[in-house]
Amino acid sequence: MASTEQLTFAIETFKRIRPVEFQRRFLSQDTRHDGRAFLQFRATHVVKGTIGTAQGSATVRIGNTTVVCGIKAEVSEPDVNTPDQGYLATNVDLSPICSANYRPGAPGDEAQVDSEHIFRLFGEVVDLKQLCIENDQAVWSLSADIVCLKSDGNVLDAAIIALMAAVEDLKLPQASLDPATGVVSADKAIETQLTLRKRLFPATFSLVDDAYLVADADDAEERLTTATLLVVLDDQGHLANVWKR
Amino acid sequence: MARPDRRDPTQIRALHCVLGQLNRVDGSAQFSAGDTSVLCGVYGPVDVKLYDEKLDRAHIEVKFRPDIGVPTTKDKWVEDAVRTTFEREILGQLHPRTLVQINVQLCQGDGSVDAAAINATTLALIDAGIPLRAMVAAATCIVRPDHSIIVDPTQEEADSALSTHTFAFSNLQSNSPAYVDSRGEFSLDEYNACYDMCIAAVDRTLAFMRTAVEGKILKETQTAL
């Protein structure tokens, strides 16, 4: 009995002081430390409409990774060059609340790159012309904030799934511009949803320890990742993104 | 469909580079492909901030500045592309607890800027004498609305693309890209076709870089004599 307790204690210690060796013990035996197969993804849970005050929202959980996305809609003037298009601004927030890897303050490099990546991806999904209220005068401006609450690896996949669900959940009140007063009024009783061009499905694969290709790496595996591959498919069988770094 | 500058679909623009024109940095290179021109200056190995210090290797930092205006998340994207590519190629283990700082300035943008930034960085690192595992070159392909594929697009060509594909390869492993950024709406066949076209373009770019570096070394040894 006493020797079994010592063994359990030793495993936890071993995991902390020799993280690479700990992972290798599993990977070299064709398994992973949480029991998954190499190409097995964690269970993903998506709940839409989790933020009552937002026009569209969703919460996504991939294993222990939790990401919330909220979309707020405001009325603004369109850009002179695109008078019939609204705006979709995407912002990924990676703060100390989700992981000790991130520092407080302005968005770090990873958050900015993820924000830019998601912005470019969703240019294929949302037709900005649907956000037009009155040509050249009033359009909807959507601010999508994607906040990571808990990071256990693969935050980017969760962020993409969360924004996808939030955009599907988005309900915009019927808006019209009164030409006499120049005031835009919205009728909350009548709500419209966007017709999306496509739905996106992301999958991240990581090369751990320069030797083992695993799907949906968690935090412990991400620390030993030497290369990452993101593949995004759409619902029509096309590729939307292949990103390897 | 003919291209505005009458190039073949597989033809890259005229390449031009100048090495070592900046005298304050440890190494520099100006790389141009047609009207796209990127200047890269490298400091390294130099002092590193305590927070960034890595015990077993050098810390790689990349700063990219656009031609006009303040840097935005678009420019952070290029920084990420350059940094993740060269973190693997720079032999940082030879210079632990130091910093290699790569500064990239876009002088003129006319499409394929990401690829030009990577190419300029390779040349600047060689000019600075930073030890590299391999030389890396990059190229961009696009799939046009008529589903034809062209390499090294200008900005005008890239604006109407169905999908854009940037690949970086090292001169050691041509079957394994160092960096891939494919975006838009495309099929696996189109992806593979762009992959092949970019490998050919990268081979030509690497040959150009080799000639440029050989020319520089020849000039240095001649002036030394």
Tab-separated table of C-alpha atoms in Angstrom:
chain	number	residue	atom	x	y	z
A	1	MET	CA	0.000	0.000	0.000
A	2	ALA	CA	2.679	2.434	1.026
A	3	SER	CA	4.665	1.767	-2.162
A	4	THR	CA	1.579	2.491	-4.380
A	5	GLU	CA	1.117	5.915	-2.717
A	6	GLN	CA	4.735	6.734	-3.323
A	7	LEU	CA	4.335	5.824	-7.019
A	8	THR	CA	1.326	8.175	-7.456
A	9	PHE	CA	3.190	11.009	-5.836
A	10	ALA	CA	6.174	10.382	-8.044
A	11	ILE	CA	4.110	10.621	-11.247
A	12	GLU	CA	2.830	14.113	-10.386
A	13	THR	CA	6.336	15.227	-9.496
A	14	PHE	CA	7.720	13.669	-12.644
A	15	LYS	CA	5.090	15.501	-14.744
A	16	ARG	CA	6.132	18.828	-13.265
A	17	ILE	CA	9.887	18.552	-13.287
A	18	ARG	CA	10.294	16.571	-16.526
A	19	PRO	CA	7.315	17.591	-18.717
A	20	VAL	CA	8.945	16.522	-22.005
A	21	GLU	CA	9.924	13.073	-20.734
A	22	PHE	CA	6.464	12.674	-19.197
A	23	GLN	CA	4.768	13.260	-22.558
A	24	ARG	CA	7.258	11.062	-24.398
A	25	ARG	CA	6.392	8.101	-22.166
A	26	PHE	CA	2.862	8.219	-23.570
A	27	LEU	CA	3.555	9.322	-27.151
A	28	SER	CA	6.178	6.643	-27.717
A	29	GLN	CA	3.517	4.067	-26.773
A	30	ASP	CA	1.069	5.458	-29.372
A	31	THR	CA	-1.171	7.105	-26.809
A	32	ARG	CA	-1.573	10.500	-25.121
A	33	HIS	CA	-1.460	11.480	-21.482
A	34	ASP	CA	-5.238	11.948	-21.316
A	35	GLY	CA	-5.899	8.587	-22.982
A	36	ARG	CA	-6.846	9.957	-26.421
A	37	ALA	CA	-5.696	8.491	-29.708
A	38	PHE	CA	-3.325	10.693	-31.723
A	39	LEU	CA	-6.012	11.941	-34.099
A	40	GLN	CA	-8.824	12.086	-31.566
A	41	PHE	CA	-10.431	15.439	-30.798
A	42	ARG	CA	-11.849	16.328	-27.406
A	43	ALA	CA	-15.627	16.583	-27.009
A	44	THR	CA	-16.836	20.022	-28.117
A	45	HIS	CA	-19.864	21.694	-26.537
A	46	VAL	CA	-21.503	24.737	-28.131
A	47	VAL	CA	-24.262	26.786	-26.494
A	48	LYS	CA	-25.769	29.722	-28.355
A	49	GLY	CA	-27.332	32.815	-26.858
A	50	THR	CA	-25.426	32.741	-23.567
A	51	ILE	CA	-25.142	36.551	-23.308
A	52	GLY	CA	-28.596	38.118	-23.056
A	53	THR	CA	-27.430	41.678	-23.664
A	54	ALA	CA	-25.572	40.863	-26.869
A	55	GLN	CA	-27.237	40.625	-30.274
A	56	GLY	CA	-25.480	37.312	-30.870
A	57	SER	CA	-23.432	35.111	-28.560
A	58	ALA	CA	-22.125	31.621	-27.963
A	59	THR	CA	-20.007	29.704	-25.471
A	60	VAL	CA	-17.759	26.896	-26.656
A	61	ARG	CA	-15.978	24.274	-24.565
A	62	ILE	CA	-13.349	21.985	-26.038
A	63	GLY	CA	-12.283	19.830	-23.118
A	64	ASN	CA	-11.225	22.406	-20.508
A	65	THR	CA	-10.725	25.216	-23.015
A	66	THR	CA	-13.612	27.667	-22.683
A	67	VAL	CA	-14.236	30.553	-25.065
A	68	VAL	CA	-17.125	33.028	-25.092
A	69	CYS	CA	-18.065	35.148	-28.077
A	70	GLY	CA	-20.392	38.133	-27.919
A	71	ILE	CA	-21.488	40.250	-30.876
A	72	LYS	CA	-22.816	43.764	-30.312
A	73	ALA	CA	-24.436	45.695	-33.142
A	74	GLU	CA	-24.314	49.442	-33.520
A	75	VAL	CA	-25.457	51.773	-36.253
A	76	SER	CA	-22.782	53.779	-38.011
A	77	GLU	CA	-21.988	55.459	-41.292
A	78	PRO	CA	-20.547	53.263	-44.032
A	79	ASP	CA	-17.124	53.745	-45.530
A	80	VAL	CA	-17.146	56.081	-48.525
A	81	ASN	CA	-15.631	53.400	-50.765
A	82	THR	CA	-18.169	50.730	-49.760
A	83	PRO	CA	-21.453	52.586	-49.183
A	84	ASP	CA	-23.589	49.449	-49.100
A	85	GLN	CA	-21.467	47.416	-46.693
A	86	GLY	CA	-21.477	47.238	-42.916
A	87	TYR	CA	-18.570	46.277	-40.654
A	88	LEU	CA	-17.520	43.153	-38.810
A	89	ALA	CA	-14.697	43.739	-36.345
A	90	THR	CA	-13.265	40.693	-34.630
A	91	ASN	CA	-11.212	40.833	-31.472
A	92	VAL	CA	-9.666	37.895	-29.662
A	93	ASP	CA	-8.953	38.480	-25.983
A	94	LEU	CA	-6.279	36.349	-24.329
A	95	SER	CA	-5.771	37.626	-20.795
A	96	PRO	CA	-4.300	36.277	-17.546
A	97	ILE	CA	-7.767	35.015	-16.589
A	98	CYS	CA	-7.408	32.105	-18.994
A	99	SER	CA	-3.767	31.195	-18.555
A	100	ALA	CA	-0.553	32.264	-16.858
A	101	ASN	CA	0.995	32.506	-20.341
A	102	TYR	CA	-0.600	35.917	-20.923
A	103	ARG	CA	0.157	39.247	-19.292
A	104	PRO	CA	-2.371	41.945	-18.408
A	105	GLY	CA	-2.668	45.031	-20.591
A	106	ALA	CA	-2.770	45.580	-24.325
A	107	PRO	CA	-3.397	42.541	-26.542
A	108	GLY	CA	-0.259	40.507	-27.020
A	109	ASP	CA	1.145	39.200	-30.293
A	110	GLU	CA	-0.778	35.913	-30.213
A	111	ALA	CA	-4.123	37.659	-29.628
A	112	GLN	CA	-3.486	40.148	-32.419
A	113	VAL	CA	-2.482	37.461	-34.903
A	114	ASP	CA	-5.528	35.353	-33.966
A	115	SER	CA	-7.785	38.428	-34.322
A	116	GLU	CA	-6.397	39.142	-37.780
A	117	HIS	CA	-6.673	35.490	-38.822
A	118	ILE	CA	-10.294	35.212	-37.740
A	119	PHE	CA	-11.107	38.540	-39.403
A	120	ARG	CA	-9.754	37.260	-42.726
A	121	LEU	CA	-11.552	33.912	-42.348
A	122	PHE	CA	-14.940	35.436	-41.649
A	123	GLY	CA	-14.683	37.710	-44.671
A	124	GLU	CA	-15.779	34.525	-46.493
A	125	VAL	CA	-18.710	33.896	-44.149
A	126	VAL	CA	-20.525	37.161	-43.598
A	127	ASP	CA	-21.839	39.150	-46.539
A	128	LEU	CA	-21.332	42.721	-45.364
A	129	LYS	CA	-23.998	43.952	-47.797
A	130	GLN	CA	-26.608	42.323	-45.541
A	131	LEU	CA	-25.654	44.837	-42.857
A	132	CYS	CA	-26.793	47.791	-44.940
A	133	ILE	CA	-29.680	49.808	-43.511
A	134	GLU	CA	-29.706	52.695	-45.923
A	135	ASN	CA	-27.214	52.921	-48.748
A	136	ASP	CA	-24.471	55.502	-48.136
A	137	GLN	CA	-26.052	56.624	-44.859
A	138	ALA	CA	-26.510	53.934	-42.242
A	139	VAL	CA	-25.130	50.440	-41.766
A	140	TRP	CA	-24.807	47.927	-38.941
A	141	SER	CA	-21.394	47.730	-37.371
A	142	LEU	CA	-20.810	44.390	-35.622
A	143	SER	CA	-18.189	44.105	-32.895
A	144	ALA	CA	-17.383	40.505	-32.122
A	145	ASP	CA	-15.418	39.984	-28.932
A	146	ILE	CA	-14.024	36.523	-28.439
A	147	VAL	CA	-12.853	36.078	-24.871
A	148	CYS	CA	-10.958	33.043	-23.677
A	149	LEU	CA	-12.022	32.197	-20.149
A	150	LYS	CA	-9.958	29.086	-19.719
A	151	SER	CA	-7.076	27.910	-21.875
A	152	ASP	CA	-6.199	24.244	-22.065
A	153	GLY	CA	-4.814	24.314	-25.580
A	154	ASN	CA	-6.364	24.880	-29.009
A	155	VAL	CA	-7.922	28.244	-28.222
A	156	LEU	CA	-7.997	29.175	-31.907
A	157	ASP	CA	-10.336	26.326	-32.903
A	158	ALA	CA	-12.651	27.220	-30.014
A	159	ALA	CA	-12.584	30.888	-31.037
A	160	ILE	CA	-13.527	30.094	-34.644
A	161	ILE	CA	-16.342	27.756	-33.552
A	162	ALA	CA	-17.576	30.371	-31.047
A	163	LEU	CA	-17.718	33.169	-33.601
A	164	MET	CA	-19.398	30.853	-36.112
A	165	ALA	CA	-22.095	29.983	-33.564
A	166	ALA	CA	-22.503	33.605	-32.454
A	167	VAL	CA	-22.950	34.792	-36.034
A	168	GLU	CA	-25.584	32.085	-36.551
A	169	ASP	CA	-27.266	33.220	-33.324
A	170	LEU	CA	-27.152	36.907	-34.308
A	171	LYS	CA	-30.533	38.617	-34.423
A	172	LEU	CA	-30.685	42.173	-35.747
A	173	PRO	CA	-33.800	44.274	-35.158
A	174	GLN	CA	-35.445	45.640	-38.290
A	175	ALA	CA	-33.919	49.092	-38.799
A	176	SER	CA	-34.981	51.981	-40.997
A	177	LEU	CA	-33.733	55.488	-41.599
A	178	ASP	CA	-36.214	58.370	-41.367
A	179	PRO	CA	-35.110	60.650	-44.218
A	180	ALA	CA	-36.639	63.709	-42.571
A	181	THR	CA	-34.876	63.488	-39.216
A	182	GLY	CA	-31.894	61.338	-40.187
A	183	VAL	CA	-32.600	59.112	-37.207
A	184	VAL	CA	-32.372	55.341	-37.471
A	185	SER	CA	-35.040	53.523	-35.522
A	186	ALA	CA	-35.073	49.832	-34.794
A	187	ASP	CA	-38.125	47.676	-34.253
A	188	LYS	CA	-37.189	44.979	-31.759
A	189	ALA	CA	-40.380	43.081	-32.461
A	190	ILE	CA	-39.141	42.171	-35.951
A	191	GLU	CA	-35.750	40.497	-35.991
A	192	THR	CA	-33.712	39.260	-38.902
A	193	GLN	CA	-30.861	36.806	-38.955
A	194	LEU	CA	-28.008	36.892	-41.397
A	195	THR	CA	-27.885	34.493	-44.318
A	196	LEU	CA	-24.337	33.206	-44.134
A	197	ARG	CA	-22.306	32.373	-47.238
A	198	LYS	CA	-20.889	29.267	-45.631
A	199	ARG	CA	-20.185	27.550	-42.334
A	200	LEU	CA	-16.611	26.957	-41.256
A	201	PHE	CA	-15.195	23.928	-39.456
A	202	PRO	CA	-11.664	24.263	-38.020
A	203	ALA	CA	-9.253	21.510	-37.009
A	204	THR	CA	-5.826	22.095	-35.478
A	205	PHE	CA	-3.042	19.522	-35.593
A	206	SER	CA	0.229	19.859	-33.702
A	207	LEU	CA	3.611	18.279	-34.231
A	208	VAL	CA	4.632	17.461	-30.661
A	209	ASP	CA	8.314	17.015	-29.816
A	210	ASP	CA	9.053	17.272	-33.576
A	211	ALA	CA	7.876	13.690	-34.038
A	212	TYR	CA	4.255	13.012	-33.139
A	213	LEU	CA	1.296	14.462	-35.047
A	214	VAL	CA	-1.675	14.902	-32.724
A	215	ALA	CA	-5.065	16.517	-33.167
A	216	ASP	CA	-6.449	19.154	-30.780
A	217	ALA	CA	-3.421	19.460	-28.504
A	218	ASP	CA	-4.078	20.468	-24.918
A	219	ASP	CA	-1.918	22.911	-22.953
A	220	ALA	CA	0.660	20.337	-21.845
A	221	GLU	CA	1.125	19.125	-25.430
A	222	GLU	CA	1.124	22.682	-26.838
A	223	ARG	CA	4.158	23.558	-24.726
A	224	LEU	CA	6.123	20.883	-26.573
A	225	THR	CA	4.705	21.670	-30.004
A	226	THR	CA	7.253	22.515	-32.678
A	227	ALA	CA	4.827	23.063	-35.565
A	228	THR	CA	1.089	23.717	-35.816
A	229	LEU	CA	-1.280	23.060	-38.724
A	230	LEU	CA	-4.771	24.559	-38.925
A	231	VAL	CA	-7.159	23.279	-41.597
A	232	VAL	CA	-10.552	24.918	-42.042
A	233	LEU	CA	-13.239	23.335	-44.227
A	234	ASP	CA	-16.555	24.824	-45.237
A	235	ASP	CA	-19.916	23.065	-45.452
A	236	GLN	CA	-19.646	22.736	-49.241
A	237	GLY	CA	-16.529	20.585	-49.162
A	238	HIS	CA	-14.076	23.360	-50.035
A	239	LEU	CA	-10.991	24.265	-48.098
A	240	ALA	CA	-11.158	27.699	-46.508
A	241	ASN	CA	-7.764	27.800	-44.836
A	242	VAL	CA	-4.535	25.872	-44.490
A	243	TRP	CA	-2.146	27.553	-42.024
A	244	LYS	CA	1.097	25.940	-41.036
A	245	ARG	CA	3.703	27.543	-38.801
B	1	MET	CA	-6.350	35.094	-69.511
B	2	ALA	CA	-3.338	37.351	-70.027
B	3	ARG	CA	-1.708	39.051	-67.071
B	4	PRO	CA	-1.496	42.879	-67.052
B	5	ASP	CA	2.310	42.767	-67.202
B	6	ARG	CA	2.227	39.914	-69.779
B	7	ARG	CA	4.039	37.434	-67.583
B	8	ASP	CA	3.555	33.682	-67.940
B	9	PRO	CA	1.489	32.085	-65.193
B	10	THR	CA	4.630	30.503	-63.737
B	11	GLN	CA	6.866	33.538	-64.165
B	12	ILE	CA	7.974	35.510	-61.116
B	13	ARG	CA	8.842	39.196	-61.337
B	14	ALA	CA	12.388	40.462	-61.766
B	15	LEU	CA	14.281	40.012	-58.483
B	16	HIS	CA	16.734	42.575	-57.158
B	17	CYS	CA	18.618	42.860	-53.884
B	18	VAL	CA	21.228	44.984	-52.165
B	19	LEU	CA	23.111	43.561	-49.184
B	20	GLY	CA	24.711	45.496	-46.369
B	21	GLN	CA	23.607	48.994	-47.336
B	22	LEU	CA	22.737	49.982	-43.736
B	23	ASN	CA	25.812	50.711	-41.627
B	24	ARG	CA	24.366	50.728	-38.074
B	25	VAL	CA	22.769	47.267	-38.030
B	26	ASP	CA	24.705	44.005	-37.974
B	27	GLY	CA	23.233	42.956	-41.314
B	28	SER	CA	20.753	44.255	-43.841
B	29	ALA	CA	19.163	43.393	-47.158
B	30	GLN	CA	16.807	45.169	-49.503
B	31	PHE	CA	14.819	42.638	-51.517
B	32	SER	CA	12.612	43.595	-54.458
B	33	ALA	CA	10.309	41.558	-56.663
B	34	GLY	CA	8.996	43.878	-59.342
B	35	ASP	CA	7.448	46.857	-57.540
B	36	THR	CA	7.319	45.169	-54.140
B	37	SER	CA	10.329	46.215	-52.111
B	38	VAL	CA	11.208	45.255	-48.537
B	39	LEU	CA	14.156	46.371	-46.417
B	40	CYS	CA	15.285	44.172	-43.540
B	41	GLY	CA	17.802	45.091	-40.839
B	42	VAL	CA	19.059	42.550	-38.311
B	43	TYR	CA	20.725	43.025	-34.932
B	44	GLY	CA	22.172	39.947	-33.349
B	45	PRO	CA	23.201	38.426	-31.116
B	46	VAL	CA	22.617	41.350	-28.756
B	47	ASP	CA	21.442	41.965	-25.181
B	48	VAL	CA	18.045	40.588	-24.332
B	49	LYS	CA	15.399	41.814	-21.882
B	50	LEU	CA	15.291	39.682	-18.753
B	51	TYR	CA	11.661	38.730	-19.416
B	52	ASP	CA	12.489	37.392	-22.896
B	53	GLU	CA	15.734	35.685	-21.931
B	54	LYS	CA	15.849	32.011	-22.852
B	55	LEU	CA	18.429	29.888	-21.072
B	56	ASP	CA	19.220	27.540	-23.934
B	57	ARG	CA	18.791	29.629	-27.061
B	58	ALA	CA	18.462	33.086	-28.572
B	59	HIS	CA	15.190	34.995	-28.424
B	60	ILE	CA	13.926	35.946	-31.891
B	61	GLU	CA	11.996	39.194	-32.222
B	62	VAL	CA	10.469	40.527	-35.429
B	63	LYS	CA	9.121	43.997	-36.081
B	64	PHE	CA	7.334	44.794	-39.353
B	65	ARG	CA	6.447	48.312	-40.330
B	66	PRO	CA	4.058	49.197	-43.176
B	67	ASP	CA	4.921	51.705	-45.881
B	68	ILE	CA	2.282	54.169	-44.643
B	69	GLY	CA	0.684	54.696	-41.251
B	70	VAL	CA	1.065	52.994	-37.887
B	71	PRO	CA	1.423	49.212	-37.554
B	72	THR	CA	-1.903	47.362	-37.235
B	73	THR	CA	-2.880	43.715	-36.733
B	74	LYS	CA	-2.229	43.178	-40.471
B	75	ASP	CA	1.435	43.902	-39.839
B	76	LYS	CA	1.468	41.691	-36.742
B	77	TRP	CA	0.467	38.926	-39.148
B	78	VAL	CA	3.630	39.392	-41.219
B	79	GLU	CA	5.716	39.506	-38.032
B	80	ASP	CA	4.219	36.184	-36.963
B	81	ALA	CA	4.917	34.659	-40.388
B	82	VAL	CA	8.568	35.736	-40.316
B	83	ARG	CA	9.122	34.857	-36.651
B	84	THR	CA	7.649	31.349	-36.750
B	85	THR	CA	9.590	30.578	-39.935
B	86	PHE	CA	12.962	31.740	-38.653
B	87	GLU	CA	12.624	30.485	-35.078
B	88	ARG	CA	13.135	27.064	-36.625
B	89	GLU	CA	15.934	28.042	-38.992
B	90	ILE	CA	18.126	30.271	-36.822
B	91	LEU	CA	20.594	28.147	-34.829
B	92	GLY	CA	19.674	29.929	-31.629
B	93	GLN	CA	21.297	27.263	-29.462
B	94	LEU	CA	24.683	28.727	-30.435
B	95	HIS	CA	23.789	32.032	-28.776
B	96	PRO	CA	21.784	31.370	-25.617
B	97	ARG	CA	20.452	34.238	-23.520
B	98	THR	CA	20.738	36.727	-26.387
B	99	LEU	CA	18.390	38.480	-28.771
B	100	VAL	CA	18.212	38.384	-32.549
B	101	GLN	CA	16.105	41.351	-33.591
B	102	ILE	CA	14.727	41.382	-37.125
B	103	ASN	CA	13.352	44.715	-38.348
B	104	VAL	CA	11.414	44.656	-41.595
B	105	GLN	CA	10.301	47.828	-43.333
B	106	LEU	CA	7.926	47.728	-46.283
B	107	CYS	CA	9.235	50.304	-48.733
B	108	GLN	CA	6.786	49.666	-51.519
B	109	GLY	CA	3.906	47.184	-51.606
B	110	ASP	CA	2.612	45.646	-54.825
B	111	GLY	CA	1.461	42.186	-53.809
B	112	SER	CA	3.277	39.162	-52.317
B	113	VAL	CA	4.525	41.237	-49.382
B	114	ASP	CA	4.655	38.318	-46.918
B	115	ALA	CA	6.892	36.351	-49.266
B	116	ALA	CA	9.163	39.361	-49.863
B	117	ALA	CA	9.510	39.879	-46.099
B	118	ILE	CA	10.662	36.286	-45.614
B	119	ASN	CA	13.094	36.536	-48.542
B	120	ALA	CA	14.554	39.819	-47.307
B	121	THR	CA	14.983	38.347	-43.821
B	122	THR	CA	16.965	35.346	-45.082
B	123	LEU	CA	19.381	37.644	-46.909
B	124	ALA	CA	19.688	40.039	-43.960
B	125	LEU	CA	20.434	37.178	-41.551
B	126	ILE	CA	23.158	35.893	-43.871
B	127	ASP	CA	24.559	39.430	-44.191
B	128	ALA	CA	24.616	39.675	-40.384
B	129	GLY	CA	26.389	36.340	-40.043
B	130	ILE	CA	23.632	34.819	-37.892
B	131	PRO	CA	24.044	31.020	-38.110
B	132	LEU	CA	21.200	29.436	-40.075
B	133	ARG	CA	20.196	25.822	-40.523
B	134	ALA	CA	19.107	26.571	-44.090
B	135	MET	CA	18.130	29.384	-46.430
B	136	VAL	CA	14.395	29.994	-46.662
B	137	ALA	CA	12.574	31.546	-49.598
B	138	ALA	CA	8.881	32.139	-50.096
B	139	ALA	CA	6.477	32.635	-52.988
B	140	THR	CA	2.793	33.432	-53.378
B	141	CYS	CA	0.278	31.915	-55.808
B	142	ILE	CA	-3.323	32.887	-56.393
B	143	VAL	CA	-6.306	31.160	-57.954
B	144	ARG	CA	-8.025	33.636	-60.236
B	145	PRO	CA	-11.806	33.865	-60.755
B	146	ASP	CA	-11.467	31.688	-63.888
B	147	HIS	CA	-9.681	29.063	-61.708
B	148	SER	CA	-6.344	29.576	-63.455
B	149	ILE	CA	-3.313	29.740	-61.173
B	150	ILE	CA	-0.586	32.390	-61.336
B	151	VAL	CA	2.538	32.915	-59.278
B	152	ASP	CA	3.871	36.127	-57.668
B	153	PRO	CA	0.716	38.228	-58.073
B	154	THR	CA	0.724	42.022	-58.068
B	155	GLN	CA	-1.698	43.754	-55.699
B	156	GLU	CA	-4.144	44.291	-58.556
B	157	GLU	CA	-4.098	40.546	-59.375
B	158	ALA	CA	-4.359	39.543	-55.703
B	159	ASP	CA	-7.407	41.760	-55.052
B	160	SER	CA	-9.609	39.640	-57.314
B	161	ALA	CA	-8.265	36.244	-56.191
B	162	LEU	CA	-10.563	33.380	-55.197
B	163	SER	CA	-7.804	32.142	-52.922
B	164	THR	CA	-4.278	33.190	-51.977
B	165	HIS	CA	-1.473	30.757	-51.129
B	166	THR	CA	1.897	31.679	-49.650
B	167	PHE	CA	4.493	28.935	-49.191
B	168	ALA	CA	7.992	29.122	-47.747
B	169	PHE	CA	10.521	26.334	-48.327
B	170	SER	CA	14.082	25.865	-47.123
B	171	ASN	CA	16.837	24.746	-49.445
B	172	LEU	CA	17.208	21.557	-47.399
B	173	GLN	CA	13.737	20.053	-47.340
B	174	SER	CA	11.705	20.885	-50.396
B	175	ASN	CA	9.005	18.338	-49.550
B	176	SER	CA	8.206	19.989	-46.236
B	177	PRO	CA	7.203	23.659	-46.272
B	178	ALA	CA	8.543	25.924	-43.554
B	179	TYR	CA	5.403	28.077	-43.676
B	180	VAL	CA	1.997	27.776	-45.330
B	181	ASP	CA	-0.766	30.374	-45.486
B	182	SER	CA	-3.619	29.407	-47.820
B	183	ARG	CA	-6.843	31.348	-47.610
B	184	GLY	CA	-10.055	31.740	-49.578
B	185	GLU	CA	-12.227	29.076	-51.168
B	186	PHE	CA	-10.249	26.332	-52.868
B	187	SER	CA	-10.088	22.617	-53.557
B	188	LEU	CA	-7.344	20.190	-52.578
B	189	ASP	CA	-6.299	19.970	-56.257
B	190	GLU	CA	-5.893	23.749	-56.435
B	191	TYR	CA	-3.900	23.686	-53.195
B	192	ASN	CA	-1.557	21.023	-54.598
B	193	ALA	CA	-1.154	22.918	-57.883
B	194	CYS	CA	-0.223	26.098	-55.994
B	195	TYR	CA	2.162	24.076	-53.824
B	196	ASP	CA	3.995	22.787	-56.909
B	197	MET	CA	4.098	26.201	-58.571
B	198	CYS	CA	5.473	27.819	-55.429
B	199	ILE	CA	8.205	25.185	-55.019
B	200	ALA	CA	9.436	26.027	-58.535
B	201	ALA	CA	9.308	29.761	-57.791
B	202	VAL	CA	11.138	29.257	-54.487
B	203	ASP	CA	13.875	27.257	-56.251
B	204	ARG	CA	14.469	30.177	-58.591
B	205	THR	CA	14.458	32.655	-55.700
B	206	LEU	CA	16.956	30.546	-53.727
B	207	ALA	CA	19.267	30.418	-56.775
B	208	PHE	CA	19.032	34.211	-57.015
B	209	MET	CA	19.839	34.595	-53.306
B	210	ARG	CA	22.803	32.281	-53.647
B	211	THR	CA	24.189	34.352	-56.507
B	212	ALA	CA	23.676	37.547	-54.509
B	213	VAL	CA	25.510	36.193	-51.467
B	214	GLU	CA	28.335	34.759	-53.586
B	215	GLY	CA	28.709	38.145	-55.263
B	216	LYS	CA	28.933	39.890	-51.911
B	217	ILE	CA	31.583	37.484	-50.562
B	218	LEU	CA	33.596	37.820	-53.790
B	219	LYS	CA	33.509	41.606	-53.512
B	220	GLU	CA	34.583	41.464	-49.848
B	221	THR	CA	37.514	39.130	-50.503
B	222	GLN	CA	38.635	41.232	-53.467
B	223	THR	CA	38.607	44.503	-51.525
B	224	ALA	CA	40.409	42.785	-48.643
B	225	LEU	CA	43.205	41.821	-51.012
